[in-house]
Amino acid sequence: MHNALESRIAGQITPALEELGFDLVRVAVLGRETPTIQIMADRHDGALIAVDDCEQISHIVGAILDVDDPIPGAWTLEVSSAGIDRPLTRAKDWTRFAGHMVRAELDTPIDGRKRFAGVIIGVKDDAAIIRLEGDQDAALPLTEIRKARLVLTDALIEATAAPEGDGDEATAPRRVPKLNPVKPGKGSKPGRKVQ
């Protein structure tokens, strides 16, 4: 879940990312003195994000944030793909990864419990449905999910190893790139780095 600053940044950059063919997965602002703005994105077509994609996202997001200036002073920008054991931040993530293992933590307990682990069933009535041990289902309200992440399993690796439509890529080694270039910021932000 985003705090107010993260939601503001997400609102500022989402239209530009969508126009370029990307989905915003998550925005996180970490640190205080020189905060790091972490942007995690996916491609609309489901293909893996490449280093060139991260670079393109970095340039457009950096330009937007330089103009809109949501954080005073110097800051750092990190752009990355969501990765295989990715966070689940949107309702469509819970549908897309049905059948895979997840660990989730809620803001408000359900029956005295905040942490859940199980197999994703899908989404119903604004709640993520997961099957717990013993074949019991739990409905986790999407608005109450503090964090949720896929569990790295052989089945998840296998499912993400073969991109849809191109059998040749299934044998290629997979990378989850994270772009860390350094570029100067605008005059009002001396020392700003984009990672």
mmCIF file with all atom_site columns, C-alpha atoms in Angstrom:
data_model
loop_
_atom_site.group_PDB
_atom_site.id
_atom_site.type_symbol
_atom_site.label_atom_id
_atom_site.label_alt_id
_atom_site.label_comp_id
_atom_site.label_asym_id
_atom_site.label_entity_id
_atom_site.label_seq_id
_atom_site.pdbx_PDB_ins_code
_atom_site.Cartn_x
_atom_site.Cartn_y
_atom_site.Cartn_z
_atom_site.occupancy
_atom_site.B_iso_or_equiv
_atom_site.pdbx_formal_charge
_atom_site.auth_seq_id
_atom_site.auth_comp_id
_atom_site.auth_asym_id
_atom_site.auth_atom_id
_atom_site.pdbx_PDB_model_num
ATOM 1   C CA . MET A 1 1   ? 0.000   0.000   0.000   1.00 0.00 ? 1   MET A CA 1
ATOM 2   C CA . HIS A 1 2   ? 1.212   3.491   -0.808  1.00 0.00 ? 2   HIS A CA 1
ATOM 3   C CA . ASN A 1 3   ? 1.458   6.357   1.659   1.00 0.00 ? 3   ASN A CA 1
ATOM 4   C CA . ALA A 1 4   ? 0.360   9.852   0.545   1.00 0.00 ? 4   ALA A CA 1
ATOM 5   C CA . LEU A 1 5   ? 3.718   10.794  -1.042  1.00 0.00 ? 5   LEU A CA 1
ATOM 6   C CA . GLU A 1 6   ? 4.014   7.442   -2.837  1.00 0.00 ? 6   GLU A CA 1
ATOM 7   C CA . SER A 1 7   ? 0.427   7.765   -4.083  1.00 0.00 ? 7   SER A CA 1
ATOM 8   C CA . ARG A 1 8   ? 1.171   11.272  -5.369  1.00 0.00 ? 8   ARG A CA 1
ATOM 9   C CA . ILE A 1 9   ? 4.256   10.048  -7.248  1.00 0.00 ? 9   ILE A CA 1
ATOM 10  C CA . ALA A 1 10  ? 2.315   7.060   -8.627  1.00 0.00 ? 10  ALA A CA 1
ATOM 11  C CA . GLY A 1 11  ? -0.380  9.428   -9.889  1.00 0.00 ? 11  GLY A CA 1
ATOM 12  C CA . GLN A 1 12  ? 2.217   11.654  -11.545 1.00 0.00 ? 12  GLN A CA 1
ATOM 13  C CA . ILE A 1 13  ? 4.083   8.890   -13.409 1.00 0.00 ? 13  ILE A CA 1
ATOM 14  C CA . THR A 1 14  ? 1.431   6.243   -14.206 1.00 0.00 ? 14  THR A CA 1
ATOM 15  C CA . PRO A 1 15  ? -0.014  7.922   -17.346 1.00 0.00 ? 15  PRO A CA 1
ATOM 16  C CA . ALA A 1 16  ? 3.449   8.310   -18.928 1.00 0.00 ? 16  ALA A CA 1
ATOM 17  C CA . LEU A 1 17  ? 4.411   4.716   -18.095 1.00 0.00 ? 17  LEU A CA 1
ATOM 18  C CA . GLU A 1 18  ? 1.172   3.374   -19.547 1.00 0.00 ? 18  GLU A CA 1
ATOM 19  C CA . GLU A 1 19  ? 1.720   5.382   -22.723 1.00 0.00 ? 19  GLU A CA 1
ATOM 20  C CA . LEU A 1 20  ? 5.153   3.719   -23.068 1.00 0.00 ? 20  LEU A CA 1
ATOM 21  C CA . GLY A 1 21  ? 3.654   0.233   -22.598 1.00 0.00 ? 21  GLY A CA 1
ATOM 22  C CA . PHE A 1 22  ? 4.482   -0.332  -18.915 1.00 0.00 ? 22  PHE A CA 1
ATOM 23  C CA . ASP A 1 23  ? 2.430   -1.021  -15.787 1.00 0.00 ? 23  ASP A CA 1
ATOM 24  C CA . LEU A 1 24  ? 3.467   0.536   -12.485 1.00 0.00 ? 24  LEU A CA 1
ATOM 25  C CA . VAL A 1 25  ? 3.782   -2.252  -9.917  1.00 0.00 ? 25  VAL A CA 1
ATOM 26  C CA . ARG A 1 26  ? 5.001   -0.286  -6.925  1.00 0.00 ? 26  ARG A CA 1
ATOM 27  C CA . VAL A 1 27  ? 6.401   3.043   -5.756  1.00 0.00 ? 27  VAL A CA 1
ATOM 28  C CA . ALA A 1 28  ? 8.364   3.154   -2.509  1.00 0.00 ? 28  ALA A CA 1
ATOM 29  C CA . VAL A 1 29  ? 10.098  6.157   -0.952  1.00 0.00 ? 29  VAL A CA 1
ATOM 30  C CA . LEU A 1 30  ? 12.833  5.100   1.458   1.00 0.00 ? 30  LEU A CA 1
ATOM 31  C CA . GLY A 1 31  ? 15.075  7.194   3.698   1.00 0.00 ? 31  GLY A CA 1
ATOM 32  C CA . ARG A 1 32  ? 14.868  10.773  4.889   1.00 0.00 ? 32  ARG A CA 1
ATOM 33  C CA . GLU A 1 33  ? 17.932  12.921  4.243   1.00 0.00 ? 33  GLU A CA 1
ATOM 34  C CA . THR A 1 34  ? 18.458  11.824  0.627   1.00 0.00 ? 34  THR A CA 1
ATOM 35  C CA . PRO A 1 35  ? 15.409  9.643   -0.059  1.00 0.00 ? 35  PRO A CA 1
ATOM 36  C CA . THR A 1 36  ? 15.424  6.868   -2.637  1.00 0.00 ? 36  THR A CA 1
ATOM 37  C CA . ILE A 1 37  ? 12.387  6.613   -4.893  1.00 0.00 ? 37  ILE A CA 1
ATOM 38  C CA . GLN A 1 38  ? 12.008  2.997   -5.981  1.00 0.00 ? 38  GLN A CA 1
ATOM 39  C CA . ILE A 1 39  ? 9.915   2.347   -9.082  1.00 0.00 ? 39  ILE A CA 1
ATOM 40  C CA . MET A 1 40  ? 8.982   -1.224  -9.971  1.00 0.00 ? 40  MET A CA 1
ATOM 41  C CA . ALA A 1 41  ? 7.355   -1.833  -13.348 1.00 0.00 ? 41  ALA A CA 1
ATOM 42  C CA . ASP A 1 42  ? 6.082   -4.548  -15.700 1.00 0.00 ? 42  ASP A CA 1
ATOM 43  C CA . ARG A 1 43  ? 5.586   -4.549  -19.439 1.00 0.00 ? 43  ARG A CA 1
ATOM 44  C CA . HIS A 1 44  ? 1.956   -4.569  -20.690 1.00 0.00 ? 44  HIS A CA 1
ATOM 45  C CA . ASP A 1 45  ? 2.743   -7.502  -22.963 1.00 0.00 ? 45  ASP A CA 1
ATOM 46  C CA . GLY A 1 46  ? 4.025   -9.683  -20.107 1.00 0.00 ? 46  GLY A CA 1
ATOM 47  C CA . ALA A 1 47  ? 7.570   -9.846  -21.527 1.00 0.00 ? 47  ALA A CA 1
ATOM 48  C CA . LEU A 1 48  ? 10.551  -9.419  -19.238 1.00 0.00 ? 48  LEU A CA 1
ATOM 49  C CA . ILE A 1 49  ? 11.773  -5.911  -18.560 1.00 0.00 ? 49  ILE A CA 1
ATOM 50  C CA . ALA A 1 50  ? 15.170  -5.314  -20.126 1.00 0.00 ? 50  ALA A CA 1
ATOM 51  C CA . VAL A 1 51  ? 17.878  -2.891  -19.085 1.00 0.00 ? 51  VAL A CA 1
ATOM 52  C CA . ASP A 1 52  ? 16.844  -0.616  -21.978 1.00 0.00 ? 52  ASP A CA 1
ATOM 53  C CA . ASP A 1 53  ? 13.295  -0.570  -20.586 1.00 0.00 ? 53  ASP A CA 1
ATOM 54  C CA . CYS A 1 54  ? 14.584  0.437   -17.147 1.00 0.00 ? 54  CYS A CA 1
ATOM 55  C CA . GLU A 1 55  ? 16.636  3.191   -18.757 1.00 0.00 ? 55  GLU A CA 1
ATOM 56  C CA . GLN A 1 56  ? 13.620  4.482   -20.695 1.00 0.00 ? 56  GLN A CA 1
ATOM 57  C CA . ILE A 1 57  ? 11.479  4.453   -17.534 1.00 0.00 ? 57  ILE A CA 1
ATOM 58  C CA . SER A 1 58  ? 14.252  6.159   -15.573 1.00 0.00 ? 58  SER A CA 1
ATOM 59  C CA . HIS A 1 59  ? 14.531  9.035   -18.056 1.00 0.00 ? 59  HIS A CA 1
ATOM 60  C CA . ILE A 1 60  ? 10.786  9.686   -18.262 1.00 0.00 ? 60  ILE A CA 1
ATOM 61  C CA . VAL A 1 61  ? 10.165  9.327   -14.507 1.00 0.00 ? 61  VAL A CA 1
ATOM 62  C CA . GLY A 1 62  ? 13.210  11.480  -13.670 1.00 0.00 ? 62  GLY A CA 1
ATOM 63  C CA . ALA A 1 63  ? 11.956  14.229  -15.987 1.00 0.00 ? 63  ALA A CA 1
ATOM 64  C CA . ILE A 1 64  ? 8.443   14.125  -14.511 1.00 0.00 ? 64  ILE A CA 1
ATOM 65  C CA . LEU A 1 65  ? 9.716   14.228  -10.927 1.00 0.00 ? 65  LEU A CA 1
ATOM 66  C CA . ASP A 1 66  ? 12.152  17.061  -11.726 1.00 0.00 ? 66  ASP A CA 1
ATOM 67  C CA . VAL A 1 67  ? 9.214   19.154  -12.969 1.00 0.00 ? 67  VAL A CA 1
ATOM 68  C CA . ASP A 1 68  ? 6.585   18.123  -10.402 1.00 0.00 ? 68  ASP A CA 1
ATOM 69  C CA . ASP A 1 69  ? 9.164   18.207  -7.563  1.00 0.00 ? 69  ASP A CA 1
ATOM 70  C CA . PRO A 1 70  ? 7.339   16.032  -4.965  1.00 0.00 ? 70  PRO A CA 1
ATOM 71  C CA . ILE A 1 71  ? 10.449  15.780  -2.760  1.00 0.00 ? 71  ILE A CA 1
ATOM 72  C CA . PRO A 1 72  ? 12.471  18.876  -1.827  1.00 0.00 ? 72  PRO A CA 1
ATOM 73  C CA . GLY A 1 73  ? 16.262  18.588  -2.084  1.00 0.00 ? 73  GLY A CA 1
ATOM 74  C CA . ALA A 1 74  ? 18.349  15.737  -3.451  1.00 0.00 ? 74  ALA A CA 1
ATOM 75  C CA . TRP A 1 75  ? 16.915  12.268  -4.044  1.00 0.00 ? 75  TRP A CA 1
ATOM 76  C CA . THR A 1 76  ? 17.823  9.023   -5.797  1.00 0.00 ? 76  THR A CA 1
ATOM 77  C CA . LEU A 1 77  ? 15.735  7.083   -8.318  1.00 0.00 ? 77  LEU A CA 1
ATOM 78  C CA . GLU A 1 78  ? 15.882  3.296   -8.675  1.00 0.00 ? 78  GLU A CA 1
ATOM 79  C CA . VAL A 1 79  ? 14.001  1.545   -11.468 1.00 0.00 ? 79  VAL A CA 1
ATOM 80  C CA . SER A 1 80  ? 13.643  -2.233  -11.623 1.00 0.00 ? 80  SER A CA 1
ATOM 81  C CA . SER A 1 81  ? 11.476  -5.039  -12.891 1.00 0.00 ? 81  SER A CA 1
ATOM 82  C CA . ALA A 1 82  ? 9.129   -6.736  -10.452 1.00 0.00 ? 82  ALA A CA 1
ATOM 83  C CA . GLY A 1 83  ? 11.218  -9.934  -10.553 1.00 0.00 ? 83  GLY A CA 1
ATOM 84  C CA . ILE A 1 84  ? 10.047  -13.511 -10.186 1.00 0.00 ? 84  ILE A CA 1
ATOM 85  C CA . ASP A 1 85  ? 9.215   -13.465 -6.455  1.00 0.00 ? 85  ASP A CA 1
ATOM 86  C CA . ARG A 1 86  ? 7.479   -10.156 -6.964  1.00 0.00 ? 86  ARG A CA 1
ATOM 87  C CA . PRO A 1 87  ? 5.207   -8.147  -4.701  1.00 0.00 ? 87  PRO A CA 1
ATOM 88  C CA . LEU A 1 88  ? 1.484   -8.362  -5.426  1.00 0.00 ? 88  LEU A CA 1
ATOM 89  C CA . THR A 1 89  ? 0.136   -4.824  -5.349  1.00 0.00 ? 89  THR A CA 1
ATOM 90  C CA . ARG A 1 90  ? -2.852  -4.865  -7.709  1.00 0.00 ? 90  ARG A CA 1
ATOM 91  C CA . ALA A 1 91  ? -6.003  -6.974  -7.990  1.00 0.00 ? 91  ALA A CA 1
ATOM 92  C CA . LYS A 1 92  ? -4.885  -8.225  -11.404 1.00 0.00 ? 92  LYS A CA 1
ATOM 93  C CA . ASP A 1 93  ? -1.673  -9.621  -9.840  1.00 0.00 ? 93  ASP A CA 1
ATOM 94  C CA . TRP A 1 94  ? -3.796  -11.957 -7.694  1.00 0.00 ? 94  TRP A CA 1
ATOM 95  C CA . THR A 1 95  ? -5.591  -13.203 -10.810 1.00 0.00 ? 95  THR A CA 1
ATOM 96  C CA . ARG A 1 96  ? -2.462  -13.475 -12.963 1.00 0.00 ? 96  ARG A CA 1
ATOM 97  C CA . PHE A 1 97  ? -0.580  -15.579 -10.398 1.00 0.00 ? 97  PHE A CA 1
ATOM 98  C CA . ALA A 1 98  ? -3.424  -17.885 -9.348  1.00 0.00 ? 98  ALA A CA 1
ATOM 99  C CA . GLY A 1 99  ? -2.046  -21.301 -8.453  1.00 0.00 ? 99  GLY A CA 1
ATOM 100 C CA . HIS A 1 100 ? 1.218   -19.965 -7.010  1.00 0.00 ? 100 HIS A CA 1
ATOM 101 C CA . MET A 1 101 ? 2.341   -19.633 -3.382  1.00 0.00 ? 101 MET A CA 1
ATOM 102 C CA . VAL A 1 102 ? 2.096   -16.273 -1.619  1.00 0.00 ? 102 VAL A CA 1
ATOM 103 C CA . ARG A 1 103 ? 2.932   -14.768 1.771   1.00 0.00 ? 103 ARG A CA 1
ATOM 104 C CA . ALA A 1 104 ? 0.803   -11.820 2.841   1.00 0.00 ? 104 ALA A CA 1
ATOM 105 C CA . GLU A 1 105 ? 0.590   -9.501  5.816   1.00 0.00 ? 105 GLU A CA 1
ATOM 106 C CA . LEU A 1 106 ? -2.470  -7.455  6.719   1.00 0.00 ? 106 LEU A CA 1
ATOM 107 C CA . ASP A 1 107 ? -2.849  -4.120  8.490   1.00 0.00 ? 107 ASP A CA 1
ATOM 108 C CA . THR A 1 108 ? -5.834  -5.386  10.469  1.00 0.00 ? 108 THR A CA 1
ATOM 109 C CA . PRO A 1 109 ? -6.004  -8.953  11.825  1.00 0.00 ? 109 PRO A CA 1
ATOM 110 C CA . ILE A 1 110 ? -8.598  -11.469 10.645  1.00 0.00 ? 110 ILE A CA 1
ATOM 111 C CA . ASP A 1 111 ? -9.554  -13.814 13.490  1.00 0.00 ? 111 ASP A CA 1
ATOM 112 C CA . GLY A 1 112 ? -6.485  -12.574 15.406  1.00 0.00 ? 112 GLY A CA 1
ATOM 113 C CA . ARG A 1 113 ? -4.120  -13.283 12.532  1.00 0.00 ? 113 ARG A CA 1
ATOM 114 C CA . LYS A 1 114 ? -2.186  -10.796 10.369  1.00 0.00 ? 114 LYS A CA 1
ATOM 115 C CA . ARG A 1 115 ? 0.142   -13.145 8.426   1.00 0.00 ? 115 ARG A CA 1
ATOM 116 C CA . PHE A 1 116 ? -1.015  -15.669 5.867   1.00 0.00 ? 116 PHE A CA 1
ATOM 117 C CA . ALA A 1 117 ? 0.685   -18.103 3.492   1.00 0.00 ? 117 ALA A CA 1
ATOM 118 C CA . GLY A 1 118 ? -0.978  -20.273 0.900   1.00 0.00 ? 118 GLY A CA 1
ATOM 119 C CA . VAL A 1 119 ? -1.847  -20.824 -2.738  1.00 0.00 ? 119 VAL A CA 1
ATOM 120 C CA . ILE A 1 120 ? -3.507  -17.984 -4.628  1.00 0.00 ? 120 ILE A CA 1
ATOM 121 C CA . ILE A 1 121 ? -7.051  -18.811 -5.793  1.00 0.00 ? 121 ILE A CA 1
ATOM 122 C CA . GLY A 1 122 ? -7.895  -15.387 -7.248  1.00 0.00 ? 122 GLY A CA 1
ATOM 123 C CA . VAL A 1 123 ? -9.925  -12.276 -6.398  1.00 0.00 ? 123 VAL A CA 1
ATOM 124 C CA . LYS A 1 124 ? -13.554 -12.113 -5.325  1.00 0.00 ? 124 LYS A CA 1
ATOM 125 C CA . ASP A 1 125 ? -15.515 -9.161  -3.919  1.00 0.00 ? 125 ASP A CA 1
ATOM 126 C CA . ASP A 1 126 ? -12.414 -6.929  -3.500  1.00 0.00 ? 126 ASP A CA 1
ATOM 127 C CA . ALA A 1 127 ? -10.550 -9.641  -1.571  1.00 0.00 ? 127 ALA A CA 1
ATOM 128 C CA . ALA A 1 128 ? -7.608  -11.857 -2.480  1.00 0.00 ? 128 ALA A CA 1
ATOM 129 C CA . ILE A 1 129 ? -8.552  -15.490 -1.928  1.00 0.00 ? 129 ILE A CA 1
ATOM 130 C CA . ILE A 1 130 ? -5.818  -17.889 -0.833  1.00 0.00 ? 130 ILE A CA 1
ATOM 131 C CA . ARG A 1 131 ? -5.975  -21.565 0.089   1.00 0.00 ? 131 ARG A CA 1
ATOM 132 C CA . LEU A 1 132 ? -4.289  -22.230 3.401   1.00 0.00 ? 132 LEU A CA 1
ATOM 133 C CA . GLU A 1 133 ? -2.971  -25.560 4.682   1.00 0.00 ? 133 GLU A CA 1
ATOM 134 C CA . GLY A 1 134 ? -5.815  -27.969 5.333   1.00 0.00 ? 134 GLY A CA 1
ATOM 135 C CA . ASP A 1 135 ? -7.757  -26.722 2.268   1.00 0.00 ? 135 ASP A CA 1
ATOM 136 C CA . GLN A 1 136 ? -9.244  -23.787 4.158   1.00 0.00 ? 136 GLN A CA 1
ATOM 137 C CA . ASP A 1 137 ? -9.682  -20.574 2.134   1.00 0.00 ? 137 ASP A CA 1
ATOM 138 C CA . ALA A 1 138 ? -8.991  -17.091 3.480   1.00 0.00 ? 138 ALA A CA 1
ATOM 139 C CA . ALA A 1 139 ? -10.361 -13.858 1.987   1.00 0.00 ? 139 ALA A CA 1
ATOM 140 C CA . LEU A 1 140 ? -7.876  -11.025 2.458   1.00 0.00 ? 140 LEU A CA 1
ATOM 141 C CA . PRO A 1 141 ? -9.421  -7.582  1.795   1.00 0.00 ? 141 PRO A CA 1
ATOM 142 C CA . LEU A 1 142 ? -7.226  -5.900  -0.827  1.00 0.00 ? 142 LEU A CA 1
ATOM 143 C CA . THR A 1 143 ? -7.375  -2.583  1.047   1.00 0.00 ? 143 THR A CA 1
ATOM 144 C CA . GLU A 1 144 ? -6.015  -4.257  4.204   1.00 0.00 ? 144 GLU A CA 1
ATOM 145 C CA . ILE A 1 145 ? -3.014  -5.988  2.604   1.00 0.00 ? 145 ILE A CA 1
ATOM 146 C CA . ARG A 1 146 ? 0.136   -4.290  3.895   1.00 0.00 ? 146 ARG A CA 1
ATOM 147 C CA . LYS A 1 147 ? 2.418   -6.436  1.778   1.00 0.00 ? 147 LYS A CA 1
ATOM 148 C CA . ALA A 1 148 ? 2.200   -9.603  -0.264  1.00 0.00 ? 148 ALA A CA 1
ATOM 149 C CA . ARG A 1 149 ? 4.915   -11.394 -2.208  1.00 0.00 ? 149 ARG A CA 1
ATOM 150 C CA . LEU A 1 150 ? 5.081   -14.511 -4.327  1.00 0.00 ? 150 LEU A CA 1
ATOM 151 C CA . VAL A 1 151 ? 7.099   -17.360 -2.838  1.00 0.00 ? 151 VAL A CA 1
ATOM 152 C CA . LEU A 1 152 ? 9.946   -18.509 -5.068  1.00 0.00 ? 152 LEU A CA 1
ATOM 153 C CA . THR A 1 153 ? 9.145   -22.107 -6.019  1.00 0.00 ? 153 THR A CA 1
ATOM 154 C CA . ASP A 1 154 ? 10.168  -24.393 -8.871  1.00 0.00 ? 154 ASP A CA 1
ATOM 155 C CA . ALA A 1 155 ? 6.646   -24.059 -10.297 1.00 0.00 ? 155 ALA A CA 1
ATOM 156 C CA . LEU A 1 156 ? 6.905   -20.238 -10.302 1.00 0.00 ? 156 LEU A CA 1
ATOM 157 C CA . ILE A 1 157 ? 10.338  -20.320 -11.939 1.00 0.00 ? 157 ILE A CA 1
ATOM 158 C CA . GLU A 1 158 ? 9.061   -22.723 -14.589 1.00 0.00 ? 158 GLU A CA 1
ATOM 159 C CA . ALA A 1 159 ? 5.945   -20.616 -15.224 1.00 0.00 ? 159 ALA A CA 1
ATOM 160 C CA . THR A 1 160 ? 7.966   -17.433 -15.693 1.00 0.00 ? 160 THR A CA 1
ATOM 161 C CA . ALA A 1 161 ? 10.841  -19.065 -17.611 1.00 0.00 ? 161 ALA A CA 1
ATOM 162 C CA . ALA A 1 162 ? 8.973   -19.368 -20.919 1.00 0.00 ? 162 ALA A CA 1
ATOM 163 C CA . PRO A 1 163 ? 7.660   -16.030 -22.180 1.00 0.00 ? 163 PRO A CA 1
ATOM 164 C CA . GLU A 1 164 ? 4.379   -16.352 -24.025 1.00 0.00 ? 164 GLU A CA 1
ATOM 165 C CA . GLY A 1 165 ? 4.621   -16.820 -27.757 1.00 0.00 ? 165 GLY A CA 1
ATOM 166 C CA . ASP A 1 166 ? 8.356   -17.427 -28.286 1.00 0.00 ? 166 ASP A CA 1
ATOM 167 C CA . GLY A 1 167 ? 9.713   -20.871 -27.536 1.00 0.00 ? 167 GLY A CA 1
ATOM 168 C CA . ASP A 1 168 ? 13.347  -19.880 -28.247 1.00 0.00 ? 168 ASP A CA 1
ATOM 169 C CA . GLU A 1 169 ? 13.507  -17.614 -25.196 1.00 0.00 ? 169 GLU A CA 1
ATOM 170 C CA . ALA A 1 170 ? 12.644  -20.485 -22.860 1.00 0.00 ? 170 ALA A CA 1
ATOM 171 C CA . THR A 1 171 ? 16.206  -21.812 -23.084 1.00 0.00 ? 171 THR A CA 1
ATOM 172 C CA . ALA A 1 172 ? 17.872  -18.423 -22.656 1.00 0.00 ? 172 ALA A CA 1
ATOM 173 C CA . PRO A 1 173 ? 19.143  -17.529 -19.187 1.00 0.00 ? 173 PRO A CA 1
ATOM 174 C CA . ARG A 1 174 ? 16.850  -15.070 -17.399 1.00 0.00 ? 174 ARG A CA 1
ATOM 175 C CA . ARG A 1 175 ? 17.960  -11.868 -15.738 1.00 0.00 ? 175 ARG A CA 1
ATOM 176 C CA . VAL A 1 176 ? 16.004  -9.468  -13.605 1.00 0.00 ? 176 VAL A CA 1
ATOM 177 C CA . PRO A 1 177 ? 17.751  -6.188  -14.374 1.00 0.00 ? 177 PRO A CA 1
ATOM 178 C CA . LYS A 1 178 ? 18.102  -3.250  -12.072 1.00 0.00 ? 178 LYS A CA 1
ATOM 179 C CA . LEU A 1 179 ? 19.376  -0.074  -13.635 1.00 0.00 ? 179 LEU A CA 1
ATOM 180 C CA . ASN A 1 180 ? 21.898  1.958   -11.663 1.00 0.00 ? 180 ASN A CA 1
ATOM 181 C CA . PRO A 1 181 ? 23.154  4.767   -13.930 1.00 0.00 ? 181 PRO A CA 1
ATOM 182 C CA . VAL A 1 182 ? 24.242  8.037   -12.377 1.00 0.00 ? 182 VAL A CA 1
ATOM 183 C CA . LYS A 1 183 ? 23.155  11.280  -13.968 1.00 0.00 ? 183 LYS A CA 1
ATOM 184 C CA . PRO A 1 184 ? 23.166  14.839  -12.655 1.00 0.00 ? 184 PRO A CA 1
ATOM 185 C CA . GLY A 1 185 ? 19.912  16.320  -11.425 1.00 0.00 ? 185 GLY A CA 1
ATOM 186 C CA . LYS A 1 186 ? 18.507  19.737  -12.278 1.00 0.00 ? 186 LYS A CA 1
ATOM 187 C CA . GLY A 1 187 ? 19.961  22.837  -10.673 1.00 0.00 ? 187 GLY A CA 1
ATOM 188 C CA . SER A 1 188 ? 17.643  22.843  -7.656  1.00 0.00 ? 188 SER A CA 1
ATOM 189 C CA . LYS A 1 189 ? 18.727  19.303  -6.810  1.00 0.00 ? 189 LYS A CA 1
ATOM 190 C CA . PRO A 1 190 ? 22.529  19.289  -6.832  1.00 0.00 ? 190 PRO A CA 1
ATOM 191 C CA . GLY A 1 191 ? 23.901  15.822  -6.402  1.00 0.00 ? 191 GLY A CA 1
ATOM 192 C CA . ARG A 1 192 ? 20.667  14.001  -7.289  1.00 0.00 ? 192 ARG A CA 1
ATOM 193 C CA . LYS A 1 193 ? 21.458  10.589  -8.685  1.00 0.00 ? 193 LYS A CA 1
ATOM 194 C CA . VAL A 1 194 ? 19.241  8.368   -10.737 1.00 0.00 ? 194 VAL A CA 1
ATOM 195 C CA . GLN A 1 195 ? 19.887  4.708   -10.036 1.00 0.00 ? 195 GLN A CA 1
#
